[in-house]
Structures are given as C-alpha cells and as structure tokens.
Coordinates of C-alpha atoms in Angstrom, one line a residue:
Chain O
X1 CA 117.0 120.2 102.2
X2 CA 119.1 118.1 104.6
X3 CA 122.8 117.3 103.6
X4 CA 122.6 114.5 100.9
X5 CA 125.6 112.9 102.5
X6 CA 122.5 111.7 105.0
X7 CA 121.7 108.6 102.8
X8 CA 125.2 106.6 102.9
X9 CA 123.9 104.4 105.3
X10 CA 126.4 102.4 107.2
X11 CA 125.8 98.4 107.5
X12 CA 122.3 97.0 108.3
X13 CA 120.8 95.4 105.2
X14 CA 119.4 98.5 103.8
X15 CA 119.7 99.5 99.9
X16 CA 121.4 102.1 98.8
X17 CA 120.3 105.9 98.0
X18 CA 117.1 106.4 95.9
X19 CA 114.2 105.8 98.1
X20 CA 110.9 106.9 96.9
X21 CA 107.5 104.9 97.1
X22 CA 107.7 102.4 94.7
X23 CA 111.2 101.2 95.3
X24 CA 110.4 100.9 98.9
X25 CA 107.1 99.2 97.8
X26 CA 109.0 96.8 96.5
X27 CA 111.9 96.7 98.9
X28 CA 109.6 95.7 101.8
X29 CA 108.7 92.6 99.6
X30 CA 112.2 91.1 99.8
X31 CA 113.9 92.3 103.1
X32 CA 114.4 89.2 105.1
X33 CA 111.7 88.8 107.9
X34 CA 112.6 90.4 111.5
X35 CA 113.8 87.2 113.7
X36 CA 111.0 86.5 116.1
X37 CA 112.1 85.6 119.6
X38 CA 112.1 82.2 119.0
X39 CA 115.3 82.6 117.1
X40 CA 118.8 81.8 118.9
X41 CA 120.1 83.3 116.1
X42 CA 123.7 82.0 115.6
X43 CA 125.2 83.8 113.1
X44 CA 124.0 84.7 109.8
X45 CA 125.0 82.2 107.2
X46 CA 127.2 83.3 104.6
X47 CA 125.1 84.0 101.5
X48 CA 125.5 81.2 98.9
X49 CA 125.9 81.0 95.2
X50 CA 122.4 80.1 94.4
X51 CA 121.1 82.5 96.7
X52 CA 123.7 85.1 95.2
X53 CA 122.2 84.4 91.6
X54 CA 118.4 84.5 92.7
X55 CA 119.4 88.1 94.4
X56 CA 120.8 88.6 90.7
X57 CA 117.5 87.6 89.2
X58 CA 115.3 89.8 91.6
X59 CA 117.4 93.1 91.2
X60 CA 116.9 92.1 87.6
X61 CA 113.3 91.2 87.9
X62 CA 111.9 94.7 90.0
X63 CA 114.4 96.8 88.3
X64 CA 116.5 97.9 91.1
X65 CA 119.5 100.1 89.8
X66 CA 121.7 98.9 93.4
X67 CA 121.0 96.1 95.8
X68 CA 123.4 96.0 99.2
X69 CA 123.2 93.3 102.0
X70 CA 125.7 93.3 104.6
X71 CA 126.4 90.4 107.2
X72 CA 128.9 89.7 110.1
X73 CA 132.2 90.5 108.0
X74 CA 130.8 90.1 104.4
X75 CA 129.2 92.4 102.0
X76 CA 127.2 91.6 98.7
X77 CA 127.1 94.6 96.4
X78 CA 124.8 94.5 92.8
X79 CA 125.0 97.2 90.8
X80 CA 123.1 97.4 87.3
X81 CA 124.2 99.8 84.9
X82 CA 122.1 100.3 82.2
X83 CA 118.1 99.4 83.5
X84 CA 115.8 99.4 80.0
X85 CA 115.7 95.5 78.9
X86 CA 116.1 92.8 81.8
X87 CA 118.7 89.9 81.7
X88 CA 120.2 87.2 83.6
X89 CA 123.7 88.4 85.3
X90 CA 127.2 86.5 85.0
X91 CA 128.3 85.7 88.1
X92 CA 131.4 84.4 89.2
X93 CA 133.3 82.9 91.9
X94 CA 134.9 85.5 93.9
X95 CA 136.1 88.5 94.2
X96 CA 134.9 91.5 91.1
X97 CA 133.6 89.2 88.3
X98 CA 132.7 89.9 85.0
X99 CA 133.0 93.6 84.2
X100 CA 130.5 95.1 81.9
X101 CA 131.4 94.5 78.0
X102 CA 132.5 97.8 76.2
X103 CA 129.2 99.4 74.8
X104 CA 127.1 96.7 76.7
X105 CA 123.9 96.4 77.5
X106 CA 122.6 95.7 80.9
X107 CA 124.9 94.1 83.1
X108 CA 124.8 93.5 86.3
X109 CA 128.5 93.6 88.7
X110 CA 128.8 91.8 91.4
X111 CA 131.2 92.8 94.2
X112 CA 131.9 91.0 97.2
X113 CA 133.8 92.4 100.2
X114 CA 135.1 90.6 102.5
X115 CA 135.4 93.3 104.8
X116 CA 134.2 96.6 105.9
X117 CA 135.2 99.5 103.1
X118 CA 137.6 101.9 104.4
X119 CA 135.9 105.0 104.3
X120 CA 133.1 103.4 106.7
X121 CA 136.1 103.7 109.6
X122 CA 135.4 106.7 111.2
X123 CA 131.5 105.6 111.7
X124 CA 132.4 102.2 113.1
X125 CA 132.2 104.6 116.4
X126 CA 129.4 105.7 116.2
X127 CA 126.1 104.2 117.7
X128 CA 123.4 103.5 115.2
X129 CA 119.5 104.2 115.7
X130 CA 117.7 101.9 113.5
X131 CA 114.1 101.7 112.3
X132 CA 112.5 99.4 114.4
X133 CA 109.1 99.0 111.9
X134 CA 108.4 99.9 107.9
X135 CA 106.6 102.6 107.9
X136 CA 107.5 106.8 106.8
X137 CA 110.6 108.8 109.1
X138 CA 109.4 112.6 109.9
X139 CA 111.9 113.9 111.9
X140 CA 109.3 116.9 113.1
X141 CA 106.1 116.8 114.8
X142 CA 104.1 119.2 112.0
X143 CA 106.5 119.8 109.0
X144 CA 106.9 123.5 110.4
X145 CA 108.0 122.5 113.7
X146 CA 111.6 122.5 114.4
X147 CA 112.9 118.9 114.2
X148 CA 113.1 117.1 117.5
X149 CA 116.7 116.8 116.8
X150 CA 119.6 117.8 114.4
X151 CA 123.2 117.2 114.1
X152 CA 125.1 118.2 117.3
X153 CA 122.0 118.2 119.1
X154 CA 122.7 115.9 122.5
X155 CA 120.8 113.4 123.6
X156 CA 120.2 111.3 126.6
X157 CA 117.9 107.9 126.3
X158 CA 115.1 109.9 126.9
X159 CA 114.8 112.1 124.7
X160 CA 112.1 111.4 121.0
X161 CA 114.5 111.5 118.2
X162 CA 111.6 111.1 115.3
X163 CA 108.5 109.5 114.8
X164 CA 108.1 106.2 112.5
X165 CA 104.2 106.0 111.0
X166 CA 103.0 102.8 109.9
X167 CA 99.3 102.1 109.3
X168 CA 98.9 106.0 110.5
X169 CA 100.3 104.7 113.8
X170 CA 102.9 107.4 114.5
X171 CA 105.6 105.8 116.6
X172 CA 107.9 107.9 119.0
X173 CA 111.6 106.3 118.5
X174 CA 113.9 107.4 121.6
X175 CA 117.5 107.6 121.7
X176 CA 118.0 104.9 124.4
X177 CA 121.9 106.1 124.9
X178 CA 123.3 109.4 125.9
X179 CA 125.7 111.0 123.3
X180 CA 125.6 113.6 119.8
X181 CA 124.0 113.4 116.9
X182 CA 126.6 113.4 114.5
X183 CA 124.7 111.8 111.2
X184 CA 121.0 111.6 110.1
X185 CA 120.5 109.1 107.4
X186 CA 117.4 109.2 106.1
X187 CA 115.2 113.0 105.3
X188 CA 112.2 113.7 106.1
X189 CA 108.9 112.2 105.1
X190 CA 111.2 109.5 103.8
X191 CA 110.0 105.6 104.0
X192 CA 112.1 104.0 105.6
X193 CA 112.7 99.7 106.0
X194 CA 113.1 97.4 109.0
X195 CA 116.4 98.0 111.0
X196 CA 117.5 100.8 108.4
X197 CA 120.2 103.3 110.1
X198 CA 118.6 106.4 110.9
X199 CA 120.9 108.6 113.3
X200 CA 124.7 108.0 114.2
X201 CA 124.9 108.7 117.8
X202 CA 128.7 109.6 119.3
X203 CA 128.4 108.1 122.8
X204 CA 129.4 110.2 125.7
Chain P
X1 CA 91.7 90.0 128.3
X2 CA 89.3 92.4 129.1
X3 CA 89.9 96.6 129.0
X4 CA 88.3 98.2 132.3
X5 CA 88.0 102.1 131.0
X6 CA 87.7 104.7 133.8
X7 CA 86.5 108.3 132.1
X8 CA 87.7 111.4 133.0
X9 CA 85.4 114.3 131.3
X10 CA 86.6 117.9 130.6
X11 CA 84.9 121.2 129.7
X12 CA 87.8 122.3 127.8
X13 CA 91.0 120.8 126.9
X14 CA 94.3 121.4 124.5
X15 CA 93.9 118.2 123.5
X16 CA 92.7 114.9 124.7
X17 CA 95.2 112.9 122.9
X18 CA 97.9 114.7 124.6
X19 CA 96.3 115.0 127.8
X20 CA 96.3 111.4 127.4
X21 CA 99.3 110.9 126.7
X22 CA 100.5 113.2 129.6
X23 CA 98.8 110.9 132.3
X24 CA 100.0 107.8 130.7
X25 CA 103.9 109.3 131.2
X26 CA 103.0 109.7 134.4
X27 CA 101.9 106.4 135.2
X28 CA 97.8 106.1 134.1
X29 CA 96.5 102.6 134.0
X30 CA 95.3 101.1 130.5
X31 CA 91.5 102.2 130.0
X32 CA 91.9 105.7 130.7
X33 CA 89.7 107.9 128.5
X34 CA 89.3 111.3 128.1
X35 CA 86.8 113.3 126.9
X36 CA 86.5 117.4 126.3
X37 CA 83.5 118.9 125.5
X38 CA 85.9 121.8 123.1
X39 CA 89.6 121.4 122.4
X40 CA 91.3 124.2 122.0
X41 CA 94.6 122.6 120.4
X42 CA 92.7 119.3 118.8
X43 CA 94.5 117.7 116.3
X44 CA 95.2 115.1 112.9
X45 CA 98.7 113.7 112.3
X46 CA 102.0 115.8 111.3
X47 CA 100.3 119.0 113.3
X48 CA 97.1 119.1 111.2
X49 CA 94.3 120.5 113.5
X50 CA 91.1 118.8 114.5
X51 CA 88.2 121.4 114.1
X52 CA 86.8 120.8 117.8
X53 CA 84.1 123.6 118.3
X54 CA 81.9 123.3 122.2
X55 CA 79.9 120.1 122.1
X56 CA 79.9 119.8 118.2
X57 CA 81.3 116.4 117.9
X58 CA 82.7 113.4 120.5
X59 CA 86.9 114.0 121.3
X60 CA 88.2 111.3 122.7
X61 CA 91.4 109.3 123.6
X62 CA 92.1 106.6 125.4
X63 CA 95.3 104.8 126.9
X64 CA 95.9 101.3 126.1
X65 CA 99.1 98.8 127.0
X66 CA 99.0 96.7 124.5
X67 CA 100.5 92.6 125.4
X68 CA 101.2 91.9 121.7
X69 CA 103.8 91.6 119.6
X70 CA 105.5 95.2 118.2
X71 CA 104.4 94.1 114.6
X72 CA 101.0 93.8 115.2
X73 CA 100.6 97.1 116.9
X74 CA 99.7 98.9 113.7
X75 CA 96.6 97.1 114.1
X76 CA 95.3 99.3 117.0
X77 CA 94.7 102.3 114.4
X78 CA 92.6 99.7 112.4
X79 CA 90.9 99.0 115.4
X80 CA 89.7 102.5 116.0
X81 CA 88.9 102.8 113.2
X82 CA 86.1 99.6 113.7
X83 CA 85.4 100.6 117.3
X84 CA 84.6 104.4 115.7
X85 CA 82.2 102.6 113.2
X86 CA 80.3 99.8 115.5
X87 CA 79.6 102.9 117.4
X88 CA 78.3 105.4 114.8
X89 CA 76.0 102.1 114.0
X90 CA 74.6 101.6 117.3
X91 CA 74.3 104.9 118.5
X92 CA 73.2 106.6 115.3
X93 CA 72.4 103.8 112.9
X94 CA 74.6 105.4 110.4
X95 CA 76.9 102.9 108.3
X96 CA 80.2 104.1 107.9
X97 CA 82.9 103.4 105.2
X98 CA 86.4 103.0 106.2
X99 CA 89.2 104.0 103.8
X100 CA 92.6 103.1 104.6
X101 CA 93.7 102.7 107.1
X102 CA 91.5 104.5 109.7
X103 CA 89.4 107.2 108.3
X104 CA 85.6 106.9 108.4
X105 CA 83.9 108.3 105.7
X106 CA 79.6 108.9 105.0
X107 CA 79.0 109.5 101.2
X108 CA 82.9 110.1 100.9
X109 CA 83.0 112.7 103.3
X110 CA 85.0 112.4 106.5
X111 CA 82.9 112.1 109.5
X112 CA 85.3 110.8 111.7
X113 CA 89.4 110.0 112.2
X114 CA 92.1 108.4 114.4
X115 CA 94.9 109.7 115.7
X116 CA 97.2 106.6 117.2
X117 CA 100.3 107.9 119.0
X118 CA 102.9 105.6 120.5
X119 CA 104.9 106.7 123.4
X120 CA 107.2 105.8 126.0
X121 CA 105.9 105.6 129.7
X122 CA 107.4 105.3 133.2
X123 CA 105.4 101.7 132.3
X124 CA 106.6 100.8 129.1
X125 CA 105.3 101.3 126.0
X126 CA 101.5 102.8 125.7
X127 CA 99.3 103.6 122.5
X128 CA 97.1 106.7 123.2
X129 CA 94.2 105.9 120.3
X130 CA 92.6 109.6 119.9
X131 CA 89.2 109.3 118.2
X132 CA 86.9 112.4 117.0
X133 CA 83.8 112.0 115.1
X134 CA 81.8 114.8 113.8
X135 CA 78.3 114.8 115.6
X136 CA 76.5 118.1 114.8
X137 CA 77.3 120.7 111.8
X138 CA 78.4 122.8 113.8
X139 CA 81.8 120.4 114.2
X140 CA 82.6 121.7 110.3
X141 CA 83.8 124.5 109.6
X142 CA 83.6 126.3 106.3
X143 CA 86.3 125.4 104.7
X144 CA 86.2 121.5 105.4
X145 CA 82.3 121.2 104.7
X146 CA 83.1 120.1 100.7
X147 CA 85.0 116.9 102.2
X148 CA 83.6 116.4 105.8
X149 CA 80.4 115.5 107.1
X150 CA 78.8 115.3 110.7
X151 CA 76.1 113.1 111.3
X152 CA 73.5 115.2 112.0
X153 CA 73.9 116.5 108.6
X154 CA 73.7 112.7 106.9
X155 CA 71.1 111.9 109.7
X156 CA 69.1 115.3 110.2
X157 CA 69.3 114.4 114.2
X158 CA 71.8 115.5 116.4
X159 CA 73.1 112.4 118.5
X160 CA 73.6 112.2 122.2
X161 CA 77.1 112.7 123.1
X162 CA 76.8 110.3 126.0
X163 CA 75.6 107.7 123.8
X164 CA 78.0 107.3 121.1
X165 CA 80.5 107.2 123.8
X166 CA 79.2 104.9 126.0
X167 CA 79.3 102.4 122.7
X168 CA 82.6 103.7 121.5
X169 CA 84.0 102.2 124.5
X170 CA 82.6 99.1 124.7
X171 CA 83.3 98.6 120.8
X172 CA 87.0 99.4 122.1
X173 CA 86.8 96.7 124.7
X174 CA 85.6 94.4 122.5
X175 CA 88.2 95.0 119.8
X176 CA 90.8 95.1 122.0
X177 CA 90.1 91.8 123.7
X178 CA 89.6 90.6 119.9
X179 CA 93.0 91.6 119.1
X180 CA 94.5 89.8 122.6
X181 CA 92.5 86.4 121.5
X182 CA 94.0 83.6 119.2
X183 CA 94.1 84.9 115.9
X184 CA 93.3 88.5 117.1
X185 CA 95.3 89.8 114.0
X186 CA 93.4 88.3 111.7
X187 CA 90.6 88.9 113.3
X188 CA 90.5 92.5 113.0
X189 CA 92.0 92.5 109.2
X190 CA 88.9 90.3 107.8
X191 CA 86.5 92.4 110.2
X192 CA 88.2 96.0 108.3
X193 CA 88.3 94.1 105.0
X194 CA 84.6 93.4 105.5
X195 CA 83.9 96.7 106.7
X196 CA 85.4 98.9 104.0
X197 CA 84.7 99.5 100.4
X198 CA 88.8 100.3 100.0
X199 CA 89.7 96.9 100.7
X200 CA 88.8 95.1 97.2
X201 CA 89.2 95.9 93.7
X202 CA 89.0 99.5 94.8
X203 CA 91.5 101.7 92.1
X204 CA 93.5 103.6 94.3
X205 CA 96.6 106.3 94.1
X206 CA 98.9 105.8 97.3
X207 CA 101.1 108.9 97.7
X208 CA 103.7 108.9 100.1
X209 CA 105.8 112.2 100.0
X210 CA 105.8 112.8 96.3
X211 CA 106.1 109.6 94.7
X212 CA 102.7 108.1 93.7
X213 CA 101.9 104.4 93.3
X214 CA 98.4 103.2 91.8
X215 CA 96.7 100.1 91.7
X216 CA 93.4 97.7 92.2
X217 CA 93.3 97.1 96.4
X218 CA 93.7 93.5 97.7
X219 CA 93.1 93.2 100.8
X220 CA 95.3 93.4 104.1
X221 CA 98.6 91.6 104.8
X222 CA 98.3 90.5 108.3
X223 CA 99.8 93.5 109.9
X224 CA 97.6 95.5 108.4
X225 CA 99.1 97.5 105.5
X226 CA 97.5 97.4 102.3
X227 CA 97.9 95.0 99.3
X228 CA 98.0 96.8 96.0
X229 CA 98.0 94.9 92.5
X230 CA 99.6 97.4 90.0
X231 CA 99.2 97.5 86.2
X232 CA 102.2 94.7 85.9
X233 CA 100.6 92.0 88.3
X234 CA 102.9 92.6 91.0
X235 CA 101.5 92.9 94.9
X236 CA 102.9 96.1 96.6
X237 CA 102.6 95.8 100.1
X238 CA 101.6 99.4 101.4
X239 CA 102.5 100.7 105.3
X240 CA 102.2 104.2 105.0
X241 CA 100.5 106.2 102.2
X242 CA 97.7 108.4 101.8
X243 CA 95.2 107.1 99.5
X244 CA 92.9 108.3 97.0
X245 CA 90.1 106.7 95.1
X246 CA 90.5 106.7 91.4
X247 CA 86.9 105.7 91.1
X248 CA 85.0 108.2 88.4
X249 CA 89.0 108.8 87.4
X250 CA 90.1 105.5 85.4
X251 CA 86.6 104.2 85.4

C-alpha cells in the first residue's frame, strides 16, 4: 500500500480523503462542468452566501463527511461531524462560525480561508499533474507490473505517468514537463474526478 | 468525414493493438488496421490476456484520430462495441447483446470485447480500438468456456474470417462518421441504448476497486457512462465500473 500521505491533495477543487465508489458517484454529480473553449474565463467569482448555504445543504443532502473547493486565493472548507440524521447548517458571515454545541448532534463548520494554509508551502513548488477526465487512476499497466512511475522516478514530457479509464477507454496521461516525482496523490485503482492532483512534479 | 482503412494482415503477432499502436507513434495515418491470424501476447485491459489461438477468432485493431472534443472520446469504446455487433449481424446473423460499456455477449456469454487505448503520437493524440470476437470453439479455452462463447458454437457454422472483417470495417466507418456528424454523440448513445439489454431497468452491481454500488440502469448520459437509479431515487452517473447483472439475484 502506497504512503497514505498520497491523498492530501493540494488545491484544485477536489474533496478530501475517502474516495470509494459511491462518494465519487456522487462527487461527479456536483463538480462544476469543465469550461468549454468558449469560455474567456476571467476569474472565478468568489462563492456567495447563497451559494455557500446550498453547498451546505448538498454535503447535508448526499451525506458527505468533508466538502473542499478552492479558488484564486480563497478556500471553502465543510466539515460535518456527526453524519446519522441530516440538518440544515448555521452559517455565518465570515471567518470560523458557529462551532459545534457541546454533545451536539450534526453540525456542519464552516471555514473559510482567505489564503493558502501554511503547511501547503513547500508544494506551492511543485508542478501538479491533474486528471484530465473522470474515470479510474492505475498507475500500472497489469496490477503486477511495476508502476510506470514512483516517487523519485524522473521524468521528461514524454514519458506515461498512468493511465485514466473512462467507459473502458484507458487513457495514457504524460508528464508534459521534465522534472521528479516527488508526491503521488491518489492509489491505485482509485476513481479519480476532473482536474484532481495526481502527481507533484519538482521541475528541473 | 469519412474513415479510408488500409489493412495490414499478419500470420502471427504479439499483439495487434500494440502493433497498432507502434505504427501510430510512428506516424500511421487514421484507418490503419491490423489483423493476425494468432497473437501470441493478445490482450484485455489491466494485462488480462486475450485467448488468441491460429485462426480461431477475428484480432483486430485499428488507428483512429479522432476531430472531437476530449469528452466525447469515451464514446469510441461504445462505438466498437456497435461496429463489433452490426458485424456479427451481417456476417453471421447472430444478435448480440452489449453490456456496459463494450462487451458483447450471446446467451450471457462473452463472444467478443474491446480494448480502446489512448496514446500520444508524433501526430497528436490517436485511439487504437482493438477488437476480438470469438469465431470458432477453438478461440476458448477450457477454463473460459463457462462464461465465453464463439459463434460457431451459438451458430454451429464456423464464419469466414474475411467476412466479418470486411463488415467490421465498414460498421467502423460508418460509426465513426456518425460520431463526426451533428449530434454524433447522441447518436451513438441512443443506438447502444437500443442495442443493449443493460441500458434499462436492468438491476445491476457496479464495482469499482472494492466498493460496490447497485441499482436499476437508466440509460446513458451523453458521454457515455451509465445512469444508475439506486434504492433512494438518486441518479449515479457511472464512468468506470465493472458491472454485473443482478437478474435471477434480487428478482
């Protein structure tokens, strides 16, 4: 089993930890559609209060445990502590709101960050291969092949770092930059989302 | 949008999907097919070998170069999967089921599969679409005759080889000029949703690594993964699974 440090993804919209089918399942339902090429794309708009209190709902809704979207410079975390009965989260203005009652049911906490969380420094480096499809990560060609690559392996744009299969489509992702493969975010045989981090890359 | 093939014909290779692939690296046009008579190396997905004894069944692959947006490229393993059936129904008159996404099945036993590979050329991005269907019994070994079939053995004639390739291809070319058309997506999700008894109120268990999902089938979202209504009412979109039938399980 691969370190379990792997799945602290850094950035992208991805959720934390878990994984698993039916989380995934239902993770596909509410990422936000990849921008076709029609979009100029400014930047993202900051996430509102009403959209902040219908992410509230859905976490609630689909019992997700953690919910995580990052944008330009802002963070929305949702945690929910206790998952058996399904409620409606306080939310407040800014800043930590609303910290679980003592012996409380299900709460949900909101944080919001307005910047990046310290401990994410040292990755800030490092260049990140994303998913570029929903689909399942296998990091091997046969699950007793040696994986195409592993941490300190080196890379140039060439070279397959996994395969992504959707629809039994097995797609051959590429480094696209030379450099070291320093972090591996997601295991083997793992679904993975749209634009999820896979590998940290240290650029030559 | 039309798909000139060119085939190149083997007595014996490793395997034609990588053979395939090889050429296309190196520069091979789209409509490039080839065909072994035995492969020695043939193969499924995640290593899984192909049983590919001398002239026992059709192996095939062929290089294609897609112009269509990355999200509808899933599509092409749907699409060989209809090309493999069109073929099996003109060449042998044999009506095959397809169970998600791409494997073709003859009274629930395989008879056929698709291997889709994407890779990265010296000319962009290609999809090699590997196709082997089971002609004669002797294409099954022991162990796989419980769950695979060939059609000679649903059939009790041995096909020509020549002639279920000959209309594989053009089923290809058709589908793949289908898929370039207005509303090509769509096109080839209502044809697999007409073409397979998976698509509709079909109990099904997904599994993907070792968590398990199971619900009644409903239909295909537009890229092609598989809609799946579970117990609660909610619509699971599914892109990667393997799927069994619950039918004679849960009723």
């Amino acid at each position: 089993m691969d370190e379990q440090e792997a799945i602290t993804a850094p950035g992208g919209d991805q959720l934390q930890k878990g994984g698993g089918a039916r989380r995934r399942f239902q993770r596909a339902k509410h990422r936000r559609e990849p921008q076709g090429d029609q979009a100029g794309a400014g930047p993202a708009p900051v996430i509102n209060m009403a959209e902040l209190r219908e992410l509230v709902g859905l976490i609630a809704t689909h019992g997700f445990t953690e919910f995580e979207l990052e944008q330009e410079g802002f963070r929305v975390r949702l945690r929910r502590e206790l998952a058996s009965v399904q409620t409606s989260a306080p939310v407040g203005q800014t800043g930590i709101v609303a910290p679980p009652p003592p012996n409380s049911g299900p709460v949900a906490t909101v944080e919001i960050e307005r910047e990046r969380r310290e401990d994410e420094q040292p990755e800030e480096k490092l260049h990140i291969i994303t998913s570029p499809i929903v689909g399942t990560f296998y990091r091997a060609p046969s699950p007793t092949a040696e994986p195409y690559v592993k941490v300190g392996s080196h890379v140039e744009p060439e070279t397959v770092v996994c395969i992504i299969e959707a629809m039994k489509l097995m797609n051959e992702i590429k480094a696209e930059v030379s450099g070291t493969v320093e972090k591996i975010y997601v295991e083997n045989a793992q679904p993975v989302e749209y634009g999820q981090p896979l590998f940290g890359i240290r650029l030559d | 949008m039309e798909l000139k093939a060119t085939i190149l014909r083997y007595e014996s290779l490793p395997s034609t999907n990588t053979e395939a692939a090889n050429q296309a690296r190196r520069g091979a046009p789209e409509g490039l097919c080839i065909v072994a008579r035995v492969q020695t190396r043939g193969r499924g997905r995640q290593g899984r070998t192909w049983a590919s004894p001398p002239g026992a069944g059709l192996y095939f692959s062929i290089v294609l170069r897609p112009r269509i947006e990355a999200r509808w490229w899933p599509l092409l393993s749907l699409l060989g999967a209809l090309a493999s059936r069109d073929a099996l129904r003109e060449a042998c008159a044999l009506v095959a089921d397809i169970k998600w996404p791409n494997d073709l099945l003859v009274e629930e036993r395989k008879i056929g599969g698709v291997l889709a590979e994407v890779i990265e050329t010296e000319l962009g991005r290609a999809c090699i679409l590997g196709i082997g269907l089971n002609l004669r019994d002797g294409a099954l070994p022991p162990e796989i005759r419980a769950t695979a079939t060939s059609v000679e053995r649903v059939s009790g004639e041995a096909p020509n080889t020549e002639t279920v390739l000959q209309a594989l291809v053009r089923a290809i070319a058709d589908w793949y000029g289908a898929l370039h058309a207005p509303a090509g997506p769509e096109r080839i999700c209502r044809e697999w949703e007409a073409s397979s008894s998976y698509a509709f109120n079909r109990r099904v268990r997904a599994t993907v690594g070792s968590e398990t999902i199971e619900g009644l089938t409903r239909g295909l979202e537009l890229d092609g993964a598989l809609r799946l209504e579970t117990e609660d009412g909610r619509i699971e979109r599914i892109y990667s699974a393997d799927i069994v039938s619950l039918r004679g399980v849960a009723g």
